[in-house]
PDB file of C-alpha atoms in Angstrom:
ATOM      1  CA  MET A   1      -0.052   0.119   0.012  1.00 56.00           C
ATOM      2  CA  THR A   2       1.270   3.359  -0.744  1.00 51.00           C
ATOM      3  CA  THR A   3       2.171   5.897   1.478  1.00 44.00           C
ATOM      4  CA  LEU A   4      -1.098   8.107   0.692  1.00 42.00           C
ATOM      5  CA  ALA A   5      -3.350   4.967   1.005  1.00 48.00           C
ATOM      6  CA  HIS A   6      -1.697   4.386   4.511  1.00 46.00           C
ATOM      7  CA  SER A   7      -1.942   8.034   5.434  1.00 48.00           C
ATOM      8  CA  MET A   8      -5.528   7.943   4.886  1.00 49.00           C
ATOM      9  CA  MET A   9      -5.642   4.761   6.727  1.00 50.00           C
ATOM     10  CA  THR A  10      -3.947   6.537   9.623  1.00 50.00           C
ATOM     11  CA  SER A  11      -4.671  10.002   9.826  1.00 48.00           C
ATOM     12  CA  PRO A  12      -6.701  11.769  11.957  1.00 45.00           C
ATOM     13  CA  GLY A  13      -9.650  13.304   9.922  1.00 40.00           C
ATOM     14  CA  ARG A  14     -13.052  15.162  10.038  1.00 35.00           C
ATOM     15  CA  SER A  15     -16.241  13.135   9.346  1.00 32.00           C
ATOM     16  CA  SER A  16     -18.244  14.112   6.104  1.00 29.00           C
ATOM     17  CA  LEU A  17     -20.904  14.063   8.318  1.00 23.00           C
ATOM     18  CA  THR A  18     -21.355  17.439  10.052  1.00 27.00           C
ATOM     19  CA  GLY A  19     -22.356  16.799  13.598  1.00 30.00           C
ATOM     20  CA  ALA A  20     -24.960  18.698  15.725  1.00 30.00           C
ATOM     21  CA  GLY A  21     -22.713  20.680  17.678  1.00 29.00           C
ATOM     22  CA  GLU A  22     -20.727  21.826  14.706  1.00 28.00           C
ATOM     23  CA  LEU A  23     -24.112  22.984  13.290  1.00 23.00           C
ATOM     24  CA  GLY A  24     -24.542  24.717  16.468  1.00 30.00           C
ATOM     25  CA  ARG A  25     -22.222  27.465  15.231  1.00 32.00           C
ATOM     26  CA  TYR A  26     -24.448  28.571  12.352  1.00 32.00           C
ATOM     27  CA  PRO A  27     -27.445  30.918  13.499  1.00 39.00           C
ATOM     28  CA  GLY A  28     -30.396  29.000  12.303  1.00 36.00           C
ATOM     29  CA  GLY A  29     -28.356  26.093  11.153  1.00 36.00           C
ATOM     30  CA  ALA A  30     -29.657  23.216  13.409  1.00 35.00           C
ATOM     31  CA  ALA A  31     -30.119  19.723  11.759  1.00 34.00           C
ATOM     32  CA  ALA A  32     -33.639  19.120  10.343  1.00 33.00           C
ATOM     33  CA  GLY A  33     -35.795  18.273  12.935  1.00 33.00           C
ATOM     34  CA  ALA A  34     -33.619  19.462  15.849  1.00 37.00           C
ATOM     35  CA  PRO A  35     -35.143  22.136  18.072  1.00 35.00           C
ATOM     36  CA  ARG A  36     -33.651  25.341  17.977  1.00 35.00           C
ATOM     37  CA  SER A  37     -32.460  27.006  21.217  1.00 37.00           C
ATOM     38  CA  GLY A  38     -35.132  29.736  21.751  1.00 37.00           C
ATOM     39  CA  ALA A  39     -33.976  31.742  19.102  1.00 35.00           C
ATOM     40  CA  SER A  40     -36.308  33.689  17.378  1.00 35.00           C
ATOM     41  CA  ALA A  41     -36.607  34.481  13.658  1.00 34.00           C
ATOM     42  CA  PRO A  42     -34.258  37.686  13.059  1.00 36.00           C
ATOM     43  CA  SER A  43     -36.448  40.716  12.533  1.00 45.00           C
ATOM     44  CA  TRP A  44     -35.533  44.418  11.744  1.00 46.00           C
ATOM     45  CA  ASP A  45     -36.974  45.078  15.242  1.00 46.00           C
ATOM     46  CA  GLY A  46     -36.164  42.810  18.315  1.00 37.00           C
ATOM     47  CA  GLY A  47     -33.113  41.033  19.984  1.00 38.00           C
ATOM     48  CA  GLU A  48     -31.238  39.933  16.836  1.00 43.00           C
ATOM     49  CA  PRO A  49     -27.835  40.347  17.716  1.00 39.00           C
ATOM     50  CA  ASP A  50     -25.911  42.705  15.306  1.00 41.00           C
ATOM     51  CA  ALA A  51     -23.491  41.583  12.326  1.00 38.00           C
ATOM     52  CA  ALA A  52     -20.632  41.606  14.290  1.00 38.00           C
ATOM     53  CA  THR A  53     -21.750  39.234  16.446  1.00 38.00           C
ATOM     54  CA  ARG A  54     -22.339  36.191  13.739  1.00 36.00           C
ATOM     55  CA  SER A  55     -19.268  35.336  12.788  1.00 33.00           C
ATOM     56  CA  GLY A  56     -17.474  32.142  13.602  1.00 36.00           C
ATOM     57  CA  ARG A  57     -17.980  30.686  10.018  1.00 39.00           C
ATOM     58  CA  ARG A  58     -15.780  28.731   7.623  1.00 44.00           C
ATOM     59  CA  THR A  59     -13.538  30.994   6.132  1.00 39.00           C
ATOM     60  CA  THR A  60     -14.900  30.783   2.476  1.00 47.00           C
ATOM     61  CA  GLY A  61     -16.754  33.272   0.445  1.00 53.00           C
ATOM     62  CA  THR A  62     -17.377  36.511   2.033  1.00 57.00           C
ATOM     63  CA  ARG A  63     -16.423  35.451   5.836  1.00 52.00           C
ATOM     64  CA  GLY A  64     -13.542  36.679   7.416  1.00 50.00           C
ATOM     65  CA  ARG A  65     -13.780  40.497   6.135  1.00 65.00           C
ATOM     66  CA  GLY A  66     -14.538  42.290   9.091  1.00 84.00           C
ATOM     67  CA  LEU A  67     -17.948  44.330   9.141  1.00 87.00           C
ATOM     68  CA  HIS A  68     -18.458  44.028   5.299  1.00 87.00           C
ATOM     69  CA  GLY A  69     -18.249  40.466   5.298  1.00 91.00           C
ATOM     70  CA  GLN A  70     -20.504  39.850   8.557  1.00 93.00           C
ATOM     71  CA  LEU A  71     -23.135  41.924   7.346  1.00 95.00           C
ATOM     72  CA  VAL A  72     -23.333  40.221   3.996  1.00 95.00           C
ATOM     73  CA  GLN A  73     -23.844  37.315   6.115  1.00 94.00           C
ATOM     74  CA  GLN A  74     -26.272  38.691   7.963  1.00 94.00           C
ATOM     75  CA  LEU A  75     -28.306  40.180   4.939  1.00 95.00           C
ATOM     76  CA  GLY A  76     -27.447  36.670   2.842  1.00 95.00           C
ATOM     77  CA  GLN A  77     -29.228  34.304   5.571  1.00 94.00           C
ATOM     78  CA  MET A  78     -32.208  37.001   6.076  1.00 94.00           C
ATOM     79  CA  ILE A  79     -33.155  36.593   2.259  1.00 94.00           C
ATOM     80  CA  VAL A  80     -32.543  33.185   2.037  1.00 93.00           C
ATOM     81  CA  ALA A  81     -34.328  31.849   4.933  1.00 92.00           C
ATOM     82  CA  GLY A  82     -37.300  33.694   3.285  1.00 91.00           C
ATOM     83  CA  GLU A  83     -37.186  36.623   6.256  1.00 90.00           C
ATOM     84  CA  LEU A  84     -36.925  39.361   4.037  1.00 87.00           C
ATOM     85  CA  GLY A  85     -39.458  38.375   0.901  1.00 80.00           C
ATOM     86  CA  ALA A  86     -39.147  38.631  -2.752  1.00 78.00           C
ATOM     87  CA  ASP A  87     -39.549  42.683  -3.650  1.00 72.00           C
ATOM     88  CA  ARG A  88     -38.900  43.604  -0.183  1.00 76.00           C
ATOM     89  CA  PRO A  89     -37.167  47.345  -0.184  1.00 87.00           C
ATOM     90  CA  LEU A  90     -33.672  47.209   1.386  1.00 92.00           C
ATOM     91  CA  VAL A  91     -33.468  50.989   2.677  1.00 91.00           C
ATOM     92  CA  PRO A  92     -29.596  51.500   3.521  1.00 92.00           C
ATOM     93  CA  GLU A  93     -30.066  53.631   6.247  1.00 93.00           C
ATOM     94  CA  GLU A  94     -32.341  51.437   7.931  1.00 93.00           C
ATOM     95  CA  ILE A  95     -29.847  48.782   7.481  1.00 93.00           C
ATOM     96  CA  GLY A  96     -27.209  51.168   8.586  1.00 93.00           C
ATOM     97  CA  GLN A  97     -28.886  51.711  11.950  1.00 94.00           C
ATOM     98  CA  ARG A  98     -30.290  48.466  12.676  1.00 93.00           C
ATOM     99  CA  PHE A  99     -26.531  46.927  12.583  1.00 93.00           C
ATOM    100  CA  GLU A 100     -24.909  50.134  13.431  1.00 93.00           C
ATOM    101  CA  VAL A 101     -22.083  50.102  10.516  1.00 94.00           C
ATOM    102  CA  SER A 102     -21.502  52.793   8.465  1.00 94.00           C
ATOM    103  CA  ARG A 103     -23.255  53.545   4.842  1.00 93.00           C
ATOM    104  CA  THR A 104     -19.982  52.347   3.359  1.00 93.00           C
ATOM    105  CA  VAL A 105     -20.551  48.892   4.688  1.00 95.00           C
ATOM    106  CA  VAL A 106     -24.041  48.630   3.779  1.00 95.00           C
ATOM    107  CA  ARG A 107     -23.326  50.128   0.131  1.00 93.00           C
ATOM    108  CA  GLU A 108     -20.453  47.577  -0.491  1.00 94.00           C
ATOM    109  CA  SER A 109     -22.514  44.917   1.099  1.00 96.00           C
ATOM    110  CA  LEU A 110     -25.427  45.421  -0.965  1.00 95.00           C
ATOM    111  CA  ARG A 111     -23.064  45.713  -4.010  1.00 95.00           C
ATOM    112  CA  VAL A 112     -21.800  42.130  -2.976  1.00 96.00           C
ATOM    113  CA  LEU A 113     -25.538  40.777  -2.141  1.00 96.00           C
ATOM    114  CA  GLU A 114     -26.824  41.950  -6.173  1.00 96.00           C
ATOM    115  CA  ALA A 115     -23.453  40.377  -7.310  1.00 96.00           C
ATOM    116  CA  LYS A 116     -24.937  37.435  -6.126  1.00 96.00           C
ATOM    117  CA  GLY A 117     -28.095  37.930  -7.665  1.00 96.00           C
ATOM    118  CA  LEU A 118     -30.104  38.092  -4.149  1.00 96.00           C
ATOM    119  CA  VAL A 119     -31.147  41.941  -4.668  1.00 95.00           C
ATOM    120  CA  SER A 120     -31.603  44.546  -7.412  1.00 94.00           C
ATOM    121  CA  ALA A 121     -30.821  48.051  -7.587  1.00 91.00           C
ATOM    122  CA  ARG A 122     -32.517  50.613  -9.848  1.00 90.00           C
ATOM    123  CA  PRO A 123     -32.401  54.336  -9.934  1.00 88.00           C
ATOM    124  CA  ASN A 124     -35.568  55.754  -8.075  1.00 83.00           C
ATOM    125  CA  VAL A 125     -36.742  52.262  -7.421  1.00 84.00           C
ATOM    126  CA  GLY A 126     -34.234  51.597  -4.359  1.00 90.00           C
ATOM    127  CA  THR A 127     -32.492  48.151  -3.749  1.00 93.00           C
ATOM    128  CA  ARG A 128     -34.937  45.402  -3.420  1.00 93.00           C
ATOM    129  CA  VAL A 129     -35.036  41.387  -2.768  1.00 94.00           C
ATOM    130  CA  ARG A 130     -34.978  39.599  -6.205  1.00 94.00           C
ATOM    131  CA  PRO A 131     -36.776  36.171  -6.518  1.00 92.00           C
ATOM    132  CA  VAL A 132     -35.173  32.732  -6.158  1.00 91.00           C
ATOM    133  CA  SER A 133     -34.904  32.409  -9.827  1.00 92.00           C
ATOM    134  CA  ASP A 134     -32.860  35.119 -10.343  1.00 94.00           C
ATOM    135  CA  TRP A 135     -30.074  33.964  -7.532  1.00 94.00           C
ATOM    136  CA  ASN A 136     -26.845  32.512  -8.311  1.00 93.00           C
ATOM    137  CA  LEU A 137     -27.423  29.093  -6.411  1.00 90.00           C
ATOM    138  CA  LEU A 138     -23.738  27.504  -7.454  1.00 87.00           C
ATOM    139  CA  ASP A 139     -22.539  30.793  -5.004  1.00 90.00           C
ATOM    140  CA  PRO A 140     -20.499  29.359  -2.194  1.00 86.00           C
ATOM    141  CA  ASP A 141     -22.417  31.436   0.460  1.00 91.00           C
ATOM    142  CA  ILE A 142     -25.703  31.024  -0.993  1.00 92.00           C
ATOM    143  CA  ILE A 143     -25.152  27.298  -1.103  1.00 88.00           C
ATOM    144  CA  GLU A 144     -24.271  27.438   2.864  1.00 88.00           C
ATOM    145  CA  TRP A 145     -26.995  30.134   3.565  1.00 92.00           C
ATOM    146  CA  ARG A 146     -29.530  27.532   1.777  1.00 89.00           C
ATOM    147  CA  ALA A 147     -28.029  24.265   3.671  1.00 85.00           C
ATOM    148  CA  PHE A 148     -28.711  26.024   7.279  1.00 85.00           C
ATOM    149  CA  GLY A 149     -31.960  27.363   6.205  1.00 85.00           C
ATOM    150  CA  PRO A 150     -35.790  26.255   5.285  1.00 89.00           C
ATOM    151  CA  GLN A 151     -34.588  25.081   1.840  1.00 85.00           C
ATOM    152  CA  ARG A 152     -32.434  22.385   3.286  1.00 85.00           C
ATOM    153  CA  GLU A 153     -33.741  19.500   2.187  1.00 85.00           C
ATOM    154  CA  ASP A 154     -34.609  20.999  -1.185  1.00 85.00           C
ATOM    155  CA  GLN A 155     -30.721  21.474  -1.775  1.00 82.00           C
ATOM    156  CA  ARG A 156     -29.993  18.052  -0.449  1.00 80.00           C
ATOM    157  CA  ARG A 157     -32.637  16.818  -3.171  1.00 83.00           C
ATOM    158  CA  GLU A 158     -30.991  19.161  -6.076  1.00 85.00           C
ATOM    159  CA  LEU A 159     -27.374  18.141  -5.011  1.00 82.00           C
ATOM    160  CA  CYS A 160     -28.336  14.428  -5.595  1.00 81.00           C
ATOM    161  CA  GLU A 161     -30.056  15.144  -9.096  1.00 84.00           C
ATOM    162  CA  LEU A 162     -26.731  17.089  -9.920  1.00 85.00           C
ATOM    163  CA  ARG A 163     -24.706  13.998  -9.027  1.00 85.00           C
ATOM    164  CA  TRP A 164     -26.792  11.223 -11.096  1.00 89.00           C
ATOM    165  CA  THR A 165     -25.994  13.535 -14.044  1.00 89.00           C
ATOM    166  CA  ILE A 166     -22.478  14.398 -13.626  1.00 91.00           C
ATOM    167  CA  GLU A 167     -21.003  10.973 -12.150  1.00 91.00           C
ATOM    168  CA  PRO A 168     -22.502   8.241 -14.572  1.00 95.00           C
ATOM    169  CA  LEU A 169     -21.191  10.350 -17.372  1.00 94.00           C
ATOM    170  CA  ALA A 170     -18.183  11.167 -15.714  1.00 93.00           C
ATOM    171  CA  ALA A 171     -17.318   7.155 -15.397  1.00 94.00           C
ATOM    172  CA  ARG A 172     -18.132   6.499 -18.860  1.00 95.00           C
ATOM    173  CA  LEU A 173     -15.795   9.130 -20.111  1.00 94.00           C
ATOM    174  CA  ALA A 174     -12.991   7.907 -17.921  1.00 93.00           C
ATOM    175  CA  VAL A 175     -13.127   4.583 -19.781  1.00 91.00           C
ATOM    176  CA  GLY A 176     -10.228   5.208 -22.236  1.00 82.00           C
ATOM    177  CA  HIS A 177      -8.343   8.084 -20.495  1.00 77.00           C
ATOM    178  CA  GLY A 178      -7.144   6.506 -17.590  1.00 64.00           C
ATOM    179  CA  ARG A 179      -3.372   5.331 -17.177  1.00 73.00           C
ATOM    180  CA  ASP A 180      -1.871   2.758 -15.081  1.00 80.00           C
ATOM    181  CA  GLU A 181      -1.419   4.809 -12.155  1.00 84.00           C
ATOM    182  CA  LEU A 182      -5.078   6.295 -12.048  1.00 86.00           C
ATOM    183  CA  GLN A 183      -6.159   2.680 -11.804  1.00 86.00           C
ATOM    184  CA  GLN A 184      -3.804   1.263  -9.217  1.00 91.00           C
ATOM    185  CA  ARG A 185      -4.941   4.608  -6.884  1.00 93.00           C
ATOM    186  CA  LEU A 186      -8.553   3.698  -7.633  1.00 94.00           C
ATOM    187  CA  THR A 187      -8.066   0.274  -6.734  1.00 95.00           C
ATOM    188  CA  GLU A 188      -6.350   1.253  -3.129  1.00 96.00           C
ATOM    189  CA  MET A 189      -9.034   3.546  -2.247  1.00 95.00           C
ATOM    190  CA  VAL A 190     -11.393   0.524  -2.749  1.00 96.00           C
ATOM    191  CA  GLU A 191      -8.924  -1.245  -0.644  1.00 97.00           C
ATOM    192  CA  ILE A 192      -8.918   1.275   2.223  1.00 96.00           C
ATOM    193  CA  MET A 193     -12.601   1.224   2.091  1.00 94.00           C
ATOM    194  CA  GLY A 194     -12.775  -2.298   2.461  1.00 95.00           C
ATOM    195  CA  HIS A 195     -10.428  -2.239   5.642  1.00 96.00           C
ATOM    196  CA  ALA A 196     -12.285   0.748   7.109  1.00 94.00           C
ATOM    197  CA  LEU A 197     -15.663  -1.336   7.057  1.00 93.00           C
ATOM    198  CA  GLY A 198     -14.173  -4.177   8.964  1.00 94.00           C
ATOM    199  CA  ALA A 199     -12.740  -1.823  11.398  1.00 94.00           C
ATOM    200  CA  GLY A 200     -16.069   0.130  11.695  1.00 92.00           C
ATOM    201  CA  ASP A 201     -14.218   3.534  10.802  1.00 91.00           C
ATOM    202  CA  GLY A 202     -16.640   5.857   8.933  1.00 85.00           C
ATOM    203  CA  VAL A 203     -14.359   8.518   8.583  1.00 85.00           C
ATOM    204  CA  THR A 204     -11.410   6.754   6.913  1.00 90.00           C
ATOM    205  CA  PHE A 205     -14.042   5.009   4.601  1.00 88.00           C
ATOM    206  CA  ALA A 206     -15.443   8.628   3.366  1.00 83.00           C
ATOM    207  CA  ARG A 207     -12.091   9.914   2.832  1.00 85.00           C
ATOM    208  CA  ALA A 208     -11.237   7.177   0.474  1.00 89.00           C
ATOM    209  CA  ASP A 209     -14.661   7.303  -0.898  1.00 87.00           C
ATOM    210  CA  ALA A 210     -14.352  11.167  -1.745  1.00 83.00           C
ATOM    211  CA  GLU A 211     -10.492  10.754  -3.365  1.00 87.00           C
ATOM    212  CA  PHE A 212     -12.325   7.713  -5.243  1.00 91.00           C
ATOM    213  CA  HIS A 213     -14.768  10.134  -6.684  1.00 88.00           C
ATOM    214  CA  THR A 214     -12.543  13.188  -7.350  1.00 87.00           C
ATOM    215  CA  LEU A 215      -9.944  10.551  -9.373  1.00 90.00           C
ATOM    216  CA  LEU A 216     -12.476   9.389 -11.624  1.00 91.00           C
ATOM    217  CA  ILE A 217     -14.161  12.837 -12.153  1.00 90.00           C
ATOM    218  CA  GLN A 218     -10.560  13.947 -12.990  1.00 88.00           C
ATOM    219  CA  ALA A 219     -10.054  11.315 -15.153  1.00 90.00           C
ATOM    220  CA  ALA A 220     -13.100  12.242 -17.294  1.00 91.00           C
ATOM    221  CA  GLY A 221     -11.083  14.990 -18.939  1.00 89.00           C
ATOM    222  CA  ASN A 222     -13.453  17.259 -18.719  1.00 91.00           C
ATOM    223  CA  LYS A 223     -13.141  20.781 -17.048  1.00 91.00           C
ATOM    224  CA  MET A 224     -16.324  21.625 -16.695  1.00 91.00           C
ATOM    225  CA  LEU A 225     -17.561  18.141 -15.061  1.00 89.00           C
ATOM    226  CA  GLU A 226     -14.535  18.635 -12.502  1.00 87.00           C
ATOM    227  CA  HIS A 227     -15.418  22.185 -11.614  1.00 86.00           C
ATOM    228  CA  LEU A 228     -19.293  21.018 -11.135  1.00 83.00           C
ATOM    229  CA  SER A 229     -17.967  18.190  -9.339  1.00 81.00           C
ATOM    230  CA  ALA A 230     -16.039  20.324  -6.554  1.00 78.00           C
ATOM    231  CA  ILE A 231     -19.039  22.351  -6.025  1.00 79.00           C
ATOM    232  CA  VAL A 232     -21.603  19.594  -5.624  1.00 75.00           C
ATOM    233  CA  ALA A 233     -18.520  18.230  -2.606  1.00 74.00           C
ATOM    234  CA  SER A 234     -18.649  21.570  -0.980  1.00 71.00           C
ATOM    235  CA  ALA A 235     -22.364  21.903  -1.207  1.00 71.00           C
ATOM    236  CA  LEU A 236     -22.803  17.999   0.173  1.00 67.00           C
ATOM    237  CA  GLU A 237     -20.518  18.755   2.799  1.00 70.00           C
ATOM    238  CA  VAL A 238     -22.104  22.067   4.094  1.00 70.00           C
ATOM    239  CA  SER A 239     -25.388  20.433   3.998  1.00 60.00           C
ATOM    240  CA  GLY A 240     -24.708  17.818   6.583  1.00 56.00           C
ATOM    241  CA  GLY A 241     -24.519  14.992   3.737  1.00 53.00           C
ATOM    242  CA  PRO A 242     -21.565  12.508   2.927  1.00 52.00           C
ATOM    243  CA  LEU A 243     -19.248  13.917   0.083  1.00 42.00           C
ATOM    244  CA  THR A 244     -19.795  10.792  -1.836  1.00 42.00           C
ATOM    245  CA  GLY A 245     -20.577   7.280  -1.688  1.00 45.00           C
ATOM    246  CA  CYS A 246     -23.146   5.863   0.187  1.00 47.00           C
ATOM    247  CA  ASP A 247     -24.256   7.218   3.710  1.00 53.00           C
ATOM    248  CA  ARG A 248     -23.244   4.088   5.602  1.00 63.00           C
ATOM    249  CA  PRO A 249     -20.173   1.928   4.267  1.00 77.00           C
ATOM    250  CA  THR A 250     -21.568  -1.504   3.000  1.00 86.00           C
ATOM    251  CA  GLU A 251     -19.975  -4.300   1.202  1.00 90.00           C
ATOM    252  CA  ALA A 252     -22.540  -3.671  -1.681  1.00 90.00           C
ATOM    253  CA  ALA A 253     -21.083  -0.045  -2.207  1.00 89.00           C
ATOM    254  CA  ILE A 254     -17.231  -1.483  -1.961  1.00 93.00           C
ATOM    255  CA  GLY A 255     -18.001  -4.032  -4.581  1.00 94.00           C
ATOM    256  CA  LEU A 256     -19.800  -1.390  -7.016  1.00 94.00           C
ATOM    257  CA  HIS A 257     -16.472   0.813  -6.727  1.00 95.00           C
ATOM    258  CA  GLN A 258     -14.412  -2.162  -7.609  1.00 96.00           C
ATOM    259  CA  ALA A 259     -17.432  -2.872 -10.778  1.00 96.00           C
ATOM    260  CA  ILE A 260     -16.304   0.571 -11.688  1.00 96.00           C
ATOM    261  CA  VAL A 261     -12.758   0.040 -11.333  1.00 95.00           C
ATOM    262  CA  ASP A 262     -13.157  -3.283 -13.528  1.00 95.00           C
ATOM    263  CA  ALA A 263     -15.066  -1.687 -16.200  1.00 95.00           C
ATOM    264  CA  LEU A 264     -12.197   1.342 -16.466  1.00 93.00           C
ATOM    265  CA  GLY A 265      -9.587  -1.705 -16.808  1.00 91.00           C
ATOM    266  CA  GLY A 266     -11.908  -3.533 -19.692  1.00 92.00           C
ATOM    267  CA  GLY A 267     -12.504  -0.650 -21.696  1.00 93.00           C
ATOM    268  CA  ASP A 268     -16.447  -0.994 -20.950  1.00 95.00           C
ATOM    269  CA  PRO A 269     -17.661   2.738 -20.684  1.00 95.00           C
ATOM    270  CA  ALA A 270     -21.290   1.568 -20.273  1.00 97.00           C
ATOM    271  CA  GLY A 271     -20.391  -0.947 -17.750  1.00 97.00           C
ATOM    272  CA  ALA A 272     -18.774   2.290 -15.776  1.00 96.00           C
ATOM    273  CA  GLU A 273     -21.939   3.972 -16.137  1.00 96.00           C
ATOM    274  CA  HIS A 274     -24.031   1.277 -15.123  1.00 96.00           C
ATOM    275  CA  ALA A 275     -21.829   0.574 -12.002  1.00 96.00           C
ATOM    276  CA  MET A 276     -21.953   4.510 -11.043  1.00 94.00           C
ATOM    277  CA  ARG A 277     -26.010   4.534 -11.194  1.00 94.00           C
ATOM    278  CA  GLN A 278     -26.026   1.450  -9.326  1.00 92.00           C
ATOM    279  CA  LEU A 279     -23.542   2.866  -6.556  1.00 90.00           C
ATOM    280  CA  LEU A 280     -25.628   6.209  -6.319  1.00 87.00           C
ATOM    281  CA  ALA A 281     -28.722   3.840  -5.857  1.00 84.00           C
ATOM    282  CA  VAL A 282     -27.240   2.279  -3.274  1.00 66.00           C
ATOM    283  CA  ARG A 283     -26.018   5.538  -1.699  1.00 54.00           C
ATOM    284  CA  SER A 284     -29.647   6.973  -1.679  1.00 48.00           C
ATOM    285  CA  GLU A 285     -31.672   4.325  -0.519  1.00 45.00           C
ATOM    286  CA  SER A 286     -29.544   3.351   2.423  1.00 41.00           C
ATOM    287  CA  PRO A 287     -31.670   3.595   5.657  1.00 39.00           C
ATOM    288  CA  ALA A 288     -30.733   6.369   7.594  1.00 36.00           C
ATOM    289  CA  PRO A 289     -27.712   5.902  10.147  1.00 35.00           C
ATOM    290  CA  ALA A 290     -28.658   5.964  14.056  1.00 36.00           C
ATOM    291  CA  GLY A 291     -28.641   9.636  15.537  1.00 35.00           C
ATOM    292  CA  ARG A 292     -30.019  11.003  11.635  1.00 34.00           C
ATOM    293  CA  ALA A 293     -32.948  12.141  10.381  1.00 33.00           C
ATOM    294  CA  ALA A 294     -34.777   9.064   7.902  1.00 32.00           C
ATOM    295  CA  ASP A 295     -35.795  12.699   5.869  1.00 32.00           C
ATOM    296  CA  HIS A 296     -32.145  13.341   5.165  1.00 32.00           C
ATOM    297  CA  VAL A 297     -31.936  10.433   2.679  1.00 34.00           C
ATOM    298  CA  VAL A 298     -32.503  11.733  -0.767  1.00 37.00           C
ATOM    299  CA  PRO A 299     -34.330   9.392  -3.278  1.00 41.00           C
ATOM    300  CA  ALA A 300     -32.861   8.439  -6.335  1.00 46.00           C
ATOM    301  CA  PRO A 301     -33.921  10.063  -9.256  1.00 46.00           C
ATOM    302  CA  ARG A 302     -36.356   8.186 -11.509  1.00 47.00           C
ATOM    303  CA  GLU A 303     -35.349   7.114 -15.028  1.00 46.00           C
ATOM    304  CA  HIS A 304     -37.637   7.561 -17.579  1.00 43.00           C
TER     305      HIS A 304
END
């Protein structure tokens, strides 16, 4: 087994499933079905903390950029959660007073939200919230805000459907593009998953599984698919779901990973695509692990 494979077996890593404690770091981001800790919905009036108190988020998108980034987070969350409805006017002076920030901070924050498609600014009309159909749903911030808002389950379903479009195609395209080195690395990931299954190590299984799917999509030779895959992986992570593979490690999932490898080695694009579809079906039809709500399991899209 190579150094890479050994390190994945022995190095500590974070689980691909977001735990309840980590979800608690996100305002409004409790796991589905979990009671909220007495927090009321944010509003312009009342006791909601100002933007500066709602930090502590992951360092992506606009996070970690002082008051400007924090205000973007605050307003973005409220818009995505539906607390500021479509066509709701956003008055800069009111926002500045509400969150105790300068007009410059408000103006720059609204520009960021406008670039994400969440608001529009027009002369003599002002700034208003735009409908969901106008949002950039692949924006990392919007992905996270949806993941910890009322649209959480919609996003998980949409991500599952997107994977059903991306990954079987990637498996088909990877046939003929793979090299011996790639074949060896994919085989190693399957071996690691087998060892992790025997040891009851879900973290290592998830890491090897994520590596397997990343390698496979990279082997497809399509940069756009690779880009979409990175977005899907990131979104699934913040959504509290697995990066790739099945909800719980199973022998069936390992066998289907191996079937993909065998199809690649045998030059069988149809076989690789079929095995990937079976694998995604195993993932989506697995019973929910203990401690997770059953409604987190997203059914596989029906083929027409």
